[in-house]
Amino acid sequence: MRKNILVIVALCLTSVNFHIASASTNLATIDCNAVSIPIKECLHKIITHVNALVTENNSLTEEVNQLRSDLAILQNKEAFHEFKIGGDPNYFYPVWFQDLSSCWAAGESRLTIARANVHADGQIKGSMVARFVYHGSGWGHQSDYLEMAINNSPGSAYVYSDFIADISLAYHSLPGLAVWLRGGLTYGYKGNCTQAPKFDVDNDLYIYGDLFFQKTNVIKTTVSNLKNKGWRQVRTTGGPANINDLIWGVIDSIRED
């Protein structure tokens, strides 16, 4: 009877999704053939080993799943994603690019927004590449900074010469950057830790229930003056730890393209 029980348990073990070698090793430590060992005790030992193996298997499965998740995030970060903003091309709509929290802790986030093809969405609509390196305060931690370079197709030969109306390095606990982009056009983005952009052309932009940003038809002179000037750094003047302010400070030339 002991042998029959062991055979049944062994068959059950081999049907479980883990290494058979480990199961054999654990079973080898249990001498259930000894007459002095009660069947109940023998079964208890076997079940204990089975539970340990299942726990180990579950742990390995979690590690594999985490590695797959990390790989997917890495692949997503390295990819260039296109998105189209609807709405009125005479308005600029706030687009929220939220960072992964790990990038905030590292102190540097990088984001590129581009429409490199001047004919995207129609003949000679215009092109733009905007690059940002930044770190948000995150509810008053300070040490925030914003560096940017905005390049546009210049001149009146293009339908549009401006694609960005405003920029906000939010002070919310959510790390990220808000960029007001011209409506009705296609853009692409690539970032070292940027999640999918959020925008709403029909309503004000809400993030987790908070009114975040609203559309505008006014291009800030500060932003317009940044075009085709190489890299610039915005030295913020500080501000409250609210959800929607970048207090524009002194803009310095930090390097030329």
Short mmCIF file of C-alpha atoms in Angstrom, two decimals, residues 78-170:
data_model
loop_
_atom_site.label_atom_id
_atom_site.label_comp_id
_atom_site.label_asym_id
_atom_site.label_seq_id
_atom_site.Cartn_x
_atom_site.Cartn_y
_atom_site.Cartn_z
CA GLU A 78 12.89 52.68 -27.48
CA ALA A 79 10.04 52.79 -30.00
CA PHE A 80 8.69 55.81 -31.88
CA HIS A 81 4.91 56.10 -31.50
CA GLU A 82 2.59 58.14 -33.71
CA PHE A 83 -0.61 59.80 -32.55
CA LYS A 84 -3.03 62.26 -34.12
CA ILE A 85 -4.70 65.14 -32.36
CA GLY A 86 -8.12 65.98 -33.70
CA GLY A 87 -9.91 69.21 -33.07
CA ASP A 88 -9.41 72.65 -34.57
CA PRO A 89 -5.98 73.41 -36.10
CA ASN A 90 -6.41 77.00 -34.91
CA TYR A 91 -6.19 75.75 -31.32
CA PHE A 92 -3.42 74.14 -29.34
CA TYR A 93 -4.42 71.27 -27.07
CA PRO A 94 -2.59 70.22 -23.89
CA VAL A 95 -0.97 66.81 -24.25
CA TRP A 96 0.23 65.19 -21.02
CA PHE A 97 3.31 62.99 -21.24
CA GLN A 98 3.56 61.20 -17.91
CA ASP A 99 6.84 59.60 -16.83
CA LEU A 100 7.46 56.34 -15.10
CA SER A 101 8.30 57.03 -11.45
CA SER A 102 11.71 55.37 -11.81
CA CYS A 103 12.84 58.15 -14.17
CA TRP A 104 11.84 60.83 -11.70
CA ALA A 105 14.00 59.17 -9.05
CA ALA A 106 16.93 59.08 -11.50
CA GLY A 107 16.65 62.85 -12.02
CA GLU A 108 16.45 62.93 -15.81
CA SER A 109 13.66 62.38 -18.32
CA ARG A 110 14.05 62.72 -22.09
CA LEU A 111 11.27 63.27 -24.60
CA THR A 112 11.24 63.94 -28.34
CA ILE A 113 8.08 65.08 -30.13
CA ALA A 114 8.33 65.13 -33.91
CA ARG A 115 6.48 65.53 -37.17
CA ALA A 116 9.50 65.23 -39.42
CA ASN A 117 7.53 64.92 -42.68
CA VAL A 118 6.57 68.38 -43.88
CA HIS A 119 3.72 66.86 -45.92
CA ALA A 120 2.16 64.88 -43.07
CA ASP A 121 -1.62 65.50 -43.01
CA GLY A 122 -1.45 67.39 -46.32
CA GLN A 123 0.80 69.31 -48.66
CA ILE A 124 3.49 71.47 -46.99
CA LYS A 125 1.72 71.60 -43.62
CA GLY A 126 5.11 72.08 -41.95
CA SER A 127 7.54 70.09 -39.82
CA MET A 128 8.72 70.28 -36.24
CA VAL A 129 11.09 68.43 -33.91
CA ALA A 130 11.05 69.32 -30.21
CA ARG A 131 13.46 67.79 -27.70
CA PHE A 132 13.17 68.02 -23.94
CA VAL A 133 15.39 67.02 -21.01
CA TYR A 134 13.74 67.71 -17.68
CA HIS A 135 13.03 66.86 -14.05
CA GLY A 136 9.88 67.94 -12.20
CA SER A 137 9.67 69.19 -8.63
CA GLY A 138 6.99 66.68 -7.63
CA TRP A 139 5.13 68.37 -4.78
CA GLY A 140 7.92 70.74 -3.78
CA HIS A 141 11.09 68.62 -3.90
CA GLN A 142 12.68 71.38 -6.00
CA SER A 143 15.88 70.71 -8.04
CA ASP A 144 13.62 70.82 -11.09
CA TYR A 145 14.92 71.92 -14.49
CA LEU A 146 13.85 72.06 -18.12
CA GLU A 147 16.10 72.07 -21.18
CA MET A 148 14.62 72.16 -24.67
CA ALA A 149 15.37 72.62 -28.35
CA ILE A 150 12.53 73.33 -30.79
CA ASN A 151 13.17 73.23 -34.53
CA ASN A 152 10.47 74.23 -37.03
CA SER A 153 10.32 74.49 -40.80
CA PRO A 154 10.73 78.27 -41.16
CA GLY A 155 9.16 80.75 -43.53
CA SER A 156 5.75 81.49 -45.02
CA ALA A 157 5.93 78.70 -47.60
CA TYR A 158 4.35 76.33 -45.09
CA VAL A 159 0.77 76.22 -43.89
CA TYR A 160 1.87 76.30 -40.25
CA SER A 161 5.03 77.75 -38.75
CA ASP A 162 4.17 77.06 -35.10
CA PHE A 163 3.19 73.76 -33.57
CA ILE A 164 3.74 74.39 -29.84
CA ALA A 165 1.95 77.12 -27.90
CA ASP A 166 3.04 76.41 -24.33
CA ILE A 167 4.93 73.98 -22.10
CA SER A 168 4.39 73.09 -18.47
CA LEU A 169 6.67 71.21 -16.14
CA ALA A 170 3.93 70.29 -13.69
#
